[in-house]
């Protein structure tokens, strides 16, 4: 049985350290059965610690989330923080967790959070460990609010129920960016043997280093987001009814409190989904981005109660989906780009109405990621504030927002198309709780003008120019094919470093390649945004106002694309624009992806 050896050796090594009876029992069983495949799956390679931390299934082995891998990860993170902060023993860190649990391996978010806290406390480091489940945004909020060195959130957000994750924030309250991920990863490799007190989580209860920030943070967070409440009287009086779902996650109690903080009556909560339940029994995927499938129970409750607006959080409440009942009786689920356009317009309008000094606008910024709609750029151009785009992901927007704030700038809003919104500078990450209540206030205000969200969205597009988007993906399990597809775009028609000049009938006017660092729009042809050779990402700009980005996914075997047609204000023939975008997308699929030649599998609609 020679092929069992690599996994077998790692598994035997593991058993010397694992004190969780359920996971160690699983591993003993696999060794007794000499199950080479399963041993290789669990022990072939360690989970990779990246800028998003860890995310994997819960279960035994170094490739999965369990007590031992949590201890090892936290020991590495602890040593890395000690190296970076001389006052770590004074300031400490915060740890939060969601409601995920995996009975068969004895893993749960709460258990993992307690083990992580034990690691830090055993080294004399103060830990602010939440005593109950909280939304993810509470961790970055606590870091900046209490001036801590770092934070950990145990959550797998909207992933399937068997997964969990370990998300890390730096002292600036934003998710980590490189090179911290590499530094932490190396420290994990160097600190694998559990420290003497690693398994003794009873340490926490009696330690003077253990603090529970739950009550204080809950109070202070809602006080802070009240700064974004501008129409309390309208909120109190509104006849508009709202339905909220937390999709079996942590959001219910916190959105109820946010509504109270803004003077609203509580929203109707979907009863089958309001209690945290790690089984997510009523949905196939607990991801409101999936649209109508996840909202079936919300639609039913809204019809019953006569509610016009649905607000849906993902299970860790850092993202938000919005739906509105139309005149026709149909429900419209807004895309992340559409909700971003509405919130951007609303937050800017509220800011403008508060500010007396017209020169203040030169210090105002909004941000969005490269694959999100450019609507904020259009609003910024017309209104006179600054717009910046960042690489994909809130780690980039949070870090950039903090840099700008440190320079005395005002960052009003940031968003990404994957339904993530940062509406308050108090949280430098996406926050579905504040976004939900701000969306409710915007809806109530518009109702006093007899306007729906859909009508206001159209008004935004009419004023600043229509921005219509289409995003999709192809599945490809062969990394070599993916690489060849992108290399062919870089060496078009066999000519080295030559990109396509057209795509079907559409003329290409610019190319930015963030894998190689090429940007045709810059005088020196060098991209301003950070580049990464480890992932593929090319953006084509077209002469007709179209923009399309093709990129690989860091977590799935997909090649994604995001296409947008940006029309100047005054061009309001929406049907013609939709047709033009459809034709552009078809041309991109046919000429740039070449699905038949590359054997790509289209997204199942």
PDB file of N, CA and C in Angstrom, residues 124-210:
ATOM      1  N   UNK A 124      -0.826  35.921  27.255  1.00  0.00           N
ATOM      2  CA  UNK A 124      -0.924  37.200  27.977  1.00  0.00           C
ATOM      3  C   UNK A 124      -1.477  38.351  27.137  1.00  0.00           C
ATOM      4  N   UNK A 125      -2.270  38.005  26.121  1.00  0.00           N
ATOM      5  CA  UNK A 125      -2.811  39.044  25.223  1.00  0.00           C
ATOM      6  C   UNK A 125      -4.308  39.221  25.480  1.00  0.00           C
ATOM      7  N   UNK A 126      -4.764  40.473  25.701  1.00  0.00           N
ATOM      8  CA  UNK A 126      -6.192  40.692  25.963  1.00  0.00           C
ATOM      9  C   UNK A 126      -7.052  40.304  24.755  1.00  0.00           C
ATOM     10  N   UNK A 127      -8.187  39.667  25.034  1.00  0.00           N
ATOM     11  CA  UNK A 127      -9.101  39.246  23.970  1.00  0.00           C
ATOM     12  C   UNK A 127     -10.501  39.777  24.251  1.00  0.00           C
ATOM     13  N   UNK A 128     -11.045  40.473  23.276  1.00  0.00           N
ATOM     14  CA  UNK A 128     -12.438  40.934  23.344  1.00  0.00           C
ATOM     15  C   UNK A 128     -13.256  39.907  22.560  1.00  0.00           C
ATOM     16  N   UNK A 129     -13.766  38.908  23.281  1.00  0.00           N
ATOM     17  CA  UNK A 129     -14.498  37.793  22.646  1.00  0.00           C
ATOM     18  C   UNK A 129     -15.996  38.033  22.814  1.00  0.00           C
ATOM     19  N   UNK A 130     -16.694  38.193  21.698  1.00  0.00           N
ATOM     20  CA  UNK A 130     -18.154  38.368  21.783  1.00  0.00           C
ATOM     21  C   UNK A 130     -18.782  37.129  22.423  1.00  0.00           C
ATOM     22  N   UNK A 131     -19.717  37.349  23.345  1.00  0.00           N
ATOM     23  CA  UNK A 131     -20.334  36.217  24.047  1.00  0.00           C
ATOM     24  C   UNK A 131     -21.444  35.584  23.205  1.00  0.00           C
ATOM     25  N   UNK A 132     -21.932  36.316  22.198  1.00  0.00           N
ATOM     26  CA  UNK A 132     -23.023  35.798  21.357  1.00  0.00           C
ATOM     27  C   UNK A 132     -22.686  36.059  19.888  1.00  0.00           C
ATOM     28  N   UNK A 133     -23.489  35.445  19.012  1.00  0.00           N
ATOM     29  CA  UNK A 133     -23.291  35.659  17.569  1.00  0.00           C
ATOM     30  C   UNK A 133     -23.451  37.141  17.218  1.00  0.00           C
ATOM     31  N   UNK A 134     -22.649  37.601  16.248  1.00  0.00           N
ATOM     32  CA  UNK A 134     -22.778  38.985  15.776  1.00  0.00           C
ATOM     33  C   UNK A 134     -22.589  39.019  14.260  1.00  0.00           C
ATOM     34  N   UNK A 135     -23.060  40.102  13.631  1.00  0.00           N
ATOM     35  CA  UNK A 135     -22.753  40.284  12.206  1.00  0.00           C
ATOM     36  C   UNK A 135     -21.242  40.493  12.018  1.00  0.00           C
ATOM     37  N   UNK A 136     -20.718  40.060  10.869  1.00  0.00           N
ATOM     38  CA  UNK A 136     -19.299  40.263  10.556  1.00  0.00           C
ATOM     39  C   UNK A 136     -18.852  41.719  10.734  1.00  0.00           C
ATOM     40  N   UNK A 137     -19.635  42.728  10.277  1.00  0.00           N
ATOM     41  CA  UNK A 137     -19.153  44.124  10.407  1.00  0.00           C
ATOM     42  C   UNK A 137     -18.858  44.575  11.842  1.00  0.00           C
ATOM     43  N   UNK A 138     -19.374  43.851  12.846  1.00  0.00           N
ATOM     44  CA  UNK A 138     -19.088  44.235  14.234  1.00  0.00           C
ATOM     45  C   UNK A 138     -17.611  44.057  14.581  1.00  0.00           C
ATOM     46  N   UNK A 139     -16.918  43.135  13.892  1.00  0.00           N
ATOM     47  CA  UNK A 139     -15.493  42.914  14.194  1.00  0.00           C
ATOM     48  C   UNK A 139     -14.631  44.094  13.722  1.00  0.00           C
ATOM     49  N   UNK A 140     -14.725  44.500  12.426  1.00  0.00           N
ATOM     50  CA  UNK A 140     -13.947  45.688  12.041  1.00  0.00           C
ATOM     51  C   UNK A 140     -14.360  46.942  12.827  1.00  0.00           C
ATOM     52  N   UNK A 141     -15.651  47.050  13.148  1.00  0.00           N
ATOM     53  CA  UNK A 141     -16.113  48.206  13.935  1.00  0.00           C
ATOM     54  C   UNK A 141     -15.427  48.233  15.302  1.00  0.00           C
ATOM     55  N   UNK A 142     -15.346  47.075  15.946  1.00  0.00           N
ATOM     56  CA  UNK A 142     -14.754  46.993  17.290  1.00  0.00           C
ATOM     57  C   UNK A 142     -13.266  47.339  17.262  1.00  0.00           C
ATOM     58  N   UNK A 143     -12.568  46.900  16.212  1.00  0.00           N
ATOM     59  CA  UNK A 143     -11.124  47.191  16.119  1.00  0.00           C
ATOM     60  C   UNK A 143     -10.886  48.705  16.170  1.00  0.00           C
ATOM     61  N   UNK A 144     -11.585  49.453  15.313  1.00  0.00           N
ATOM     62  CA  UNK A 144     -11.323  50.897  15.266  1.00  0.00           C
ATOM     63  C   UNK A 144     -11.921  51.590  16.494  1.00  0.00           C
ATOM     64  N   UNK A 145     -13.068  51.095  16.956  1.00  0.00           N
ATOM     65  CA  UNK A 145     -13.755  51.742  18.077  1.00  0.00           C
ATOM     66  C   UNK A 145     -12.943  51.607  19.377  1.00  0.00           C
ATOM     67  N   UNK A 146     -12.321  50.432  19.575  1.00  0.00           N
ATOM     68  CA  UNK A 146     -11.553  50.200  20.810  1.00  0.00           C
ATOM     69  C   UNK A 146     -10.038  50.290  20.576  1.00  0.00           C
ATOM     70  N   UNK A 147      -9.650  50.658  19.340  1.00  0.00           N
ATOM     71  CA  UNK A 147      -8.222  50.822  18.982  1.00  0.00           C
ATOM     72  C   UNK A 147      -7.409  49.546  19.251  1.00  0.00           C
ATOM     73  N   UNK A 148      -7.918  48.421  18.772  1.00  0.00           N
ATOM     74  CA  UNK A 148      -7.242  47.131  18.972  1.00  0.00           C
ATOM     75  C   UNK A 148      -6.251  46.879  17.833  1.00  0.00           C
ATOM     76  N   UNK A 149      -5.438  45.824  17.994  1.00  0.00           N
ATOM     77  CA  UNK A 149      -4.407  45.525  16.982  1.00  0.00           C
ATOM     78  C   UNK A 149      -4.951  44.744  15.788  1.00  0.00           C
ATOM     79  N   UNK A 150      -5.987  43.935  16.018  1.00  0.00           N
ATOM     80  CA  UNK A 150      -6.467  43.065  14.939  1.00  0.00           C
ATOM     81  C   UNK A 150      -7.806  42.460  15.326  1.00  0.00           C
ATOM     82  N   UNK A 151      -8.387  41.704  14.385  1.00  0.00           N
ATOM     83  CA  UNK A 151      -9.650  41.032  14.663  1.00  0.00           C
ATOM     84  C   UNK A 151      -9.769  39.753  13.862  1.00  0.00           C
ATOM     85  N   UNK A 152     -10.549  38.816  14.409  1.00  0.00           N
ATOM     86  CA  UNK A 152     -10.832  37.545  13.719  1.00  0.00           C
ATOM     87  C   UNK A 152     -12.347  37.368  13.703  1.00  0.00           C
ATOM     88  N   UNK A 153     -12.899  37.012  12.560  1.00  0.00           N
ATOM     89  CA  UNK A 153     -14.312  36.645  12.483  1.00  0.00           C
ATOM     90  C   UNK A 153     -14.403  35.221  11.973  1.00  0.00           C
ATOM     91  N   UNK A 154     -15.068  34.376  12.760  1.00  0.00           N
ATOM     92  CA  UNK A 154     -15.268  32.985  12.338  1.00  0.00           C
ATOM     93  C   UNK A 154     -16.609  32.919  11.609  1.00  0.00           C
ATOM     94  N   UNK A 155     -16.537  32.802  10.278  1.00  0.00           N
ATOM     95  CA  UNK A 155     -17.748  32.755   9.452  1.00  0.00           C
ATOM     96  C   UNK A 155     -17.394  32.220   8.073  1.00  0.00           C
ATOM     97  N   UNK A 156     -18.377  31.568   7.430  1.00  0.00           N
ATOM     98  CA  UNK A 156     -18.199  31.249   6.002  1.00  0.00           C
ATOM     99  C   UNK A 156     -19.253  32.002   5.204  1.00  0.00           C
ATOM    100  N   UNK A 157     -19.765  33.099   5.796  1.00  0.00           N
ATOM    101  CA  UNK A 157     -20.680  33.996   5.091  1.00  0.00           C
ATOM    102  C   UNK A 157     -21.839  33.224   4.457  1.00  0.00           C
ATOM    103  N   UNK A 158     -21.928  33.252   3.111  1.00  0.00           N
ATOM    104  CA  UNK A 158     -23.074  32.647   2.410  1.00  0.00           C
ATOM    105  C   UNK A 158     -22.707  31.296   1.777  1.00  0.00           C
ATOM    106  N   UNK A 159     -21.589  30.708   2.206  1.00  0.00           N
ATOM    107  CA  UNK A 159     -21.187  29.399   1.657  1.00  0.00           C
ATOM    108  C   UNK A 159     -22.157  28.284   2.086  1.00  0.00           C
ATOM    109  N   UNK A 160     -22.053  27.104   1.458  1.00  0.00           N
ATOM    110  CA  UNK A 160     -22.883  25.969   1.891  1.00  0.00           C
ATOM    111  C   UNK A 160     -22.661  25.635   3.374  1.00  0.00           C
ATOM    112  N   UNK A 161     -23.621  24.914   3.951  1.00  0.00           N
ATOM    113  CA  UNK A 161     -23.666  24.730   5.420  1.00  0.00           C
ATOM    114  C   UNK A 161     -22.464  23.980   5.998  1.00  0.00           C
ATOM    115  N   UNK A 162     -21.808  23.133   5.192  1.00  0.00           N
ATOM    116  CA  UNK A 162     -20.687  22.347   5.747  1.00  0.00           C
ATOM    117  C   UNK A 162     -19.393  23.153   5.863  1.00  0.00           C
ATOM    118  N   UNK A 163     -19.391  24.384   5.336  1.00  0.00           N
ATOM    119  CA  UNK A 163     -18.159  25.189   5.328  1.00  0.00           C
ATOM    120  C   UNK A 163     -18.039  26.083   6.566  1.00  0.00           C
ATOM    121  N   UNK A 164     -16.804  26.479   6.849  1.00  0.00           N
ATOM    122  CA  UNK A 164     -16.576  27.560   7.798  1.00  0.00           C
ATOM    123  C   UNK A 164     -15.360  28.359   7.333  1.00  0.00           C
ATOM    124  N   UNK A 165     -15.114  29.479   8.004  1.00  0.00           N
ATOM    125  CA  UNK A 165     -14.023  30.340   7.570  1.00  0.00           C
ATOM    126  C   UNK A 165     -13.422  31.108   8.732  1.00  0.00           C
ATOM    127  N   UNK A 166     -12.259  31.735   8.460  1.00  0.00           N
ATOM    128  CA  UNK A 166     -11.484  32.440   9.483  1.00  0.00           C
ATOM    129  C   UNK A 166     -10.999  33.701   8.788  1.00  0.00           C
ATOM    130  N   UNK A 167     -11.656  34.824   9.099  1.00  0.00           N
ATOM    131  CA  UNK A 167     -11.421  36.077   8.373  1.00  0.00           C
ATOM    132  C   UNK A 167     -10.644  37.024   9.277  1.00  0.00           C
ATOM    133  N   UNK A 168      -9.620  37.684   8.714  1.00  0.00           N
ATOM    134  CA  UNK A 168      -8.704  38.450   9.564  1.00  0.00           C
ATOM    135  C   UNK A 168      -8.674  39.932   9.169  1.00  0.00           C
ATOM    136  N   UNK A 169      -8.722  40.783  10.193  1.00  0.00           N
ATOM    137  CA  UNK A 169      -8.662  42.236   9.999  1.00  0.00           C
ATOM    138  C   UNK A 169      -7.434  42.804  10.706  1.00  0.00           C
ATOM    139  N   UNK A 170      -6.882  43.876  10.132  1.00  0.00           N
ATOM    140  CA  UNK A 170      -5.698  44.543  10.694  1.00  0.00           C
ATOM    141  C   UNK A 170      -6.125  45.694  11.593  1.00  0.00           C
ATOM    142  N   UNK A 171      -5.160  46.380  12.193  1.00  0.00           N
ATOM    143  CA  UNK A 171      -5.473  47.439  13.166  1.00  0.00           C
ATOM    144  C   UNK A 171      -6.230  48.621  12.548  1.00  0.00           C
ATOM    145  N   UNK A 172      -6.148  48.769  11.214  1.00  0.00           N
ATOM    146  CA  UNK A 172      -6.873  49.874  10.576  1.00  0.00           C
ATOM    147  C   UNK A 172      -8.354  49.559  10.374  1.00  0.00           C
ATOM    148  N   UNK A 173      -8.786  48.359  10.787  1.00  0.00           N
ATOM    149  CA  UNK A 173     -10.199  47.994  10.663  1.00  0.00           C
ATOM    150  C   UNK A 173     -10.575  47.459   9.299  1.00  0.00           C
ATOM    151  N   UNK A 174      -9.585  47.259   8.418  1.00  0.00           N
ATOM    152  CA  UNK A 174      -9.861  46.683   7.088  1.00  0.00           C
ATOM    153  C   UNK A 174      -9.298  45.259   7.038  1.00  0.00           C
ATOM    154  N   UNK A 175      -9.835  44.463   6.100  1.00  0.00           N
ATOM    155  CA  UNK A 175      -9.284  43.114   5.907  1.00  0.00           C
ATOM    156  C   UNK A 175      -7.826  43.228   5.465  1.00  0.00           C
ATOM    157  N   UNK A 176      -7.059  42.203   5.800  1.00  0.00           N
ATOM    158  CA  UNK A 176      -5.624  42.245   5.468  1.00  0.00           C
ATOM    159  C   UNK A 176      -5.397  42.195   3.962  1.00  0.00           C
ATOM    160  N   UNK A 177      -4.309  42.835   3.532  1.00  0.00           N
ATOM    161  CA  UNK A 177      -3.848  42.689   2.151  1.00  0.00           C
ATOM    162  C   UNK A 177      -2.398  42.179   2.215  1.00  0.00           C
ATOM    163  N   UNK A 178      -1.870  41.809   1.081  1.00  0.00           N
ATOM    164  CA  UNK A 178      -0.487  41.325   1.020  1.00  0.00           C
ATOM    165  C   UNK A 178       0.459  42.419   1.537  1.00  0.00           C
ATOM    166  N   UNK A 179       1.566  42.135   2.163  1.00  0.00           N
ATOM    167  CA  UNK A 179       2.165  40.807   2.371  1.00  0.00           C
ATOM    168  C   UNK A 179       1.757  40.121   3.677  1.00  0.00           C
ATOM    169  N   UNK A 180       0.736  40.674   4.393  1.00  0.00           N
ATOM    170  CA  UNK A 180       0.369  40.057   5.677  1.00  0.00           C
ATOM    171  C   UNK A 180      -0.030  38.588   5.526  1.00  0.00           C
ATOM    172  N   UNK A 181      -0.751  38.265   4.427  1.00  0.00           N
ATOM    173  CA  UNK A 181      -1.191  36.875   4.258  1.00  0.00           C
ATOM    174  C   UNK A 181       0.011  35.926   4.208  1.00  0.00           C
ATOM    175  N   UNK A 182       1.070  36.357   3.499  1.00  0.00           N
ATOM    176  CA  UNK A 182       2.258  35.478   3.390  1.00  0.00           C
ATOM    177  C   UNK A 182       2.956  35.354   4.745  1.00  0.00           C
ATOM    178  N   UNK A 183       3.050  36.478   5.451  1.00  0.00           N
ATOM    179  CA  UNK A 183       3.694  36.461   6.778  1.00  0.00           C
ATOM    180  C   UNK A 183       2.960  35.568   7.750  1.00  0.00           C
ATOM    181  N   UNK A 184       1.633  35.642   7.736  1.00  0.00           N
ATOM    182  CA  UNK A 184       0.828  34.807   8.652  1.00  0.00           C
ATOM    183  C   UNK A 184       0.974  33.342   8.244  1.00  0.00           C
ATOM    184  N   UNK A 185       0.930  33.100   6.936  1.00  0.00           N
ATOM    185  CA  UNK A 185       1.034  31.726   6.420  1.00  0.00           C
ATOM    186  C   UNK A 185       2.345  31.070   6.868  1.00  0.00           C
ATOM    187  N   UNK A 186       3.447  31.809   6.769  1.00  0.00           N
ATOM    188  CA  UNK A 186       4.741  31.265   7.204  1.00  0.00           C
ATOM    189  C   UNK A 186       4.753  30.997   8.705  1.00  0.00           C
ATOM    190  N   UNK A 187       4.135  31.925   9.469  1.00  0.00           N
ATOM    191  CA  UNK A 187       4.105  31.749  10.926  1.00  0.00           C
ATOM    192  C   UNK A 187       3.265  30.532  11.319  1.00  0.00           C
ATOM    193  N   UNK A 188       2.216  30.235  10.551  1.00  0.00           N
ATOM    194  CA  UNK A 188       1.387  29.042  10.842  1.00  0.00           C
ATOM    195  C   UNK A 188       2.248  27.789  10.657  1.00  0.00           C
ATOM    196  N   UNK A 189       3.020  27.756   9.561  1.00  0.00           N
ATOM    197  CA  UNK A 189       3.899  26.601   9.298  1.00  0.00           C
ATOM    198  C   UNK A 189       4.883  26.375  10.462  1.00  0.00           C
ATOM    199  N   UNK A 190       5.322  27.484  11.064  1.00  0.00           N
ATOM    200  CA  UNK A 190       6.343  27.392  12.129  1.00  0.00           C
ATOM    201  C   UNK A 190       5.757  27.096  13.511  1.00  0.00           C
ATOM    202  N   UNK A 191       4.431  27.106  13.644  1.00  0.00           N
ATOM    203  CA  UNK A 191       3.818  26.957  14.981  1.00  0.00           C
ATOM    204  C   UNK A 191       2.713  25.916  14.994  1.00  0.00           C
ATOM    205  N   UNK A 192       3.058  24.724  14.502  1.00  0.00           N
ATOM    206  CA  UNK A 192       2.003  23.721  14.339  1.00  0.00           C
ATOM    207  C   UNK A 192       1.727  22.896  15.586  1.00  0.00           C
ATOM    208  N   UNK A 193       2.743  22.706  16.403  1.00  0.00           N
ATOM    209  CA  UNK A 193       2.474  21.902  17.609  1.00  0.00           C
ATOM    210  C   UNK A 193       1.690  22.744  18.617  1.00  0.00           C
ATOM    211  N   UNK A 194       0.518  22.224  19.072  1.00  0.00           N
ATOM    212  CA  UNK A 194      -0.287  23.028  20.005  1.00  0.00           C
ATOM    213  C   UNK A 194       0.514  23.401  21.251  1.00  0.00           C
ATOM    214  N   UNK A 195       0.388  24.652  21.685  1.00  0.00           N
ATOM    215  CA  UNK A 195       1.052  25.110  22.902  1.00  0.00           C
ATOM    216  C   UNK A 195       0.408  24.449  24.117  1.00  0.00           C
ATOM    217  N   UNK A 196       1.132  24.433  25.258  1.00  0.00           N
ATOM    218  CA  UNK A 196       0.656  23.664  26.423  1.00  0.00           C
ATOM    219  C   UNK A 196      -0.817  23.917  26.807  1.00  0.00           C
ATOM    220  N   UNK A 197      -1.268  25.169  26.745  1.00  0.00           N
ATOM    221  CA  UNK A 197      -2.640  25.457  27.187  1.00  0.00           C
ATOM    222  C   UNK A 197      -3.651  25.489  26.034  1.00  0.00           C
ATOM    223  N   UNK A 198      -3.215  25.084  24.824  1.00  0.00           N
ATOM    224  CA  UNK A 198      -4.037  25.285  23.624  1.00  0.00           C
ATOM    225  C   UNK A 198      -5.467  24.743  23.733  1.00  0.00           C
ATOM    226  N   UNK A 199      -5.606  23.581  24.379  1.00  0.00           N
ATOM    227  CA  UNK A 199      -6.931  22.933  24.414  1.00  0.00           C
ATOM    228  C   UNK A 199      -7.745  23.326  25.649  1.00  0.00           C
ATOM    229  N   UNK A 200      -7.121  24.087  26.538  1.00  0.00           N
ATOM    230  CA  UNK A 200      -7.756  24.369  27.831  1.00  0.00           C
ATOM    231  C   UNK A 200      -8.607  25.644  27.758  1.00  0.00           C
ATOM    232  N   UNK A 201      -9.779  25.555  27.118  1.00  0.00           N
ATOM    233  CA  UNK A 201     -10.552  26.785  26.911  1.00  0.00           C
ATOM    234  C   UNK A 201     -11.250  27.287  28.186  1.00  0.00           C
ATOM    235  N   UNK A 202     -11.095  26.535  29.283  1.00  0.00           N
ATOM    236  CA  UNK A 202     -11.645  27.054  30.555  1.00  0.00           C
ATOM    237  C   UNK A 202     -10.774  28.208  31.074  1.00  0.00           C
ATOM    238  N   UNK A 203      -9.581  28.348  30.480  1.00  0.00           N
ATOM    239  CA  UNK A 203      -8.706  29.501  30.785  1.00  0.00           C
ATOM    240  C   UNK A 203      -9.472  30.824  30.672  1.00  0.00           C
ATOM    241  N   UNK A 204     -10.353  30.872  29.662  1.00  0.00           N
ATOM    242  CA  UNK A 204     -11.021  32.128  29.299  1.00  0.00           C
ATOM    243  C   UNK A 204     -11.813  32.696  30.475  1.00  0.00           C
ATOM    244  N   UNK A 205     -12.649  31.838  31.061  1.00  0.00           N
ATOM    245  CA  UNK A 205     -13.607  32.307  32.081  1.00  0.00           C
ATOM    246  C   UNK A 205     -12.928  33.051  33.228  1.00  0.00           C
ATOM    247  N   UNK A 206     -11.806  32.508  33.699  1.00  0.00           N
ATOM    248  CA  UNK A 206     -11.196  33.082  34.911  1.00  0.00           C
ATOM    249  C   UNK A 206     -10.142  34.140  34.621  1.00  0.00           C
ATOM    250  N   UNK A 207      -9.950  34.459  33.334  1.00  0.00           N
ATOM    251  CA  UNK A 207      -8.833  35.348  33.018  1.00  0.00           C
ATOM    252  C   UNK A 207      -9.258  36.821  33.027  1.00  0.00           C
ATOM    253  N   UNK A 208      -8.385  37.648  33.594  1.00  0.00           N
ATOM    254  CA  UNK A 208      -8.638  39.103  33.586  1.00  0.00           C
ATOM    255  C   UNK A 208      -8.394  39.681  32.190  1.00  0.00           C
ATOM    256  N   UNK A 209      -7.810  38.863  31.304  1.00  0.00           N
ATOM    257  CA  UNK A 209      -7.544  39.323  29.931  1.00  0.00           C
ATOM    258  C   UNK A 209      -8.769  39.135  29.019  1.00  0.00           C
ATOM    259  N   UNK A 210      -9.802  38.447  29.542  1.00  0.00           N
ATOM    260  CA  UNK A 210     -10.992  38.158  28.736  1.00  0.00           C
ATOM    261  C   UNK A 210     -12.042  39.247  28.946  1.00  0.00           C
TER     262      UNK A 210
END
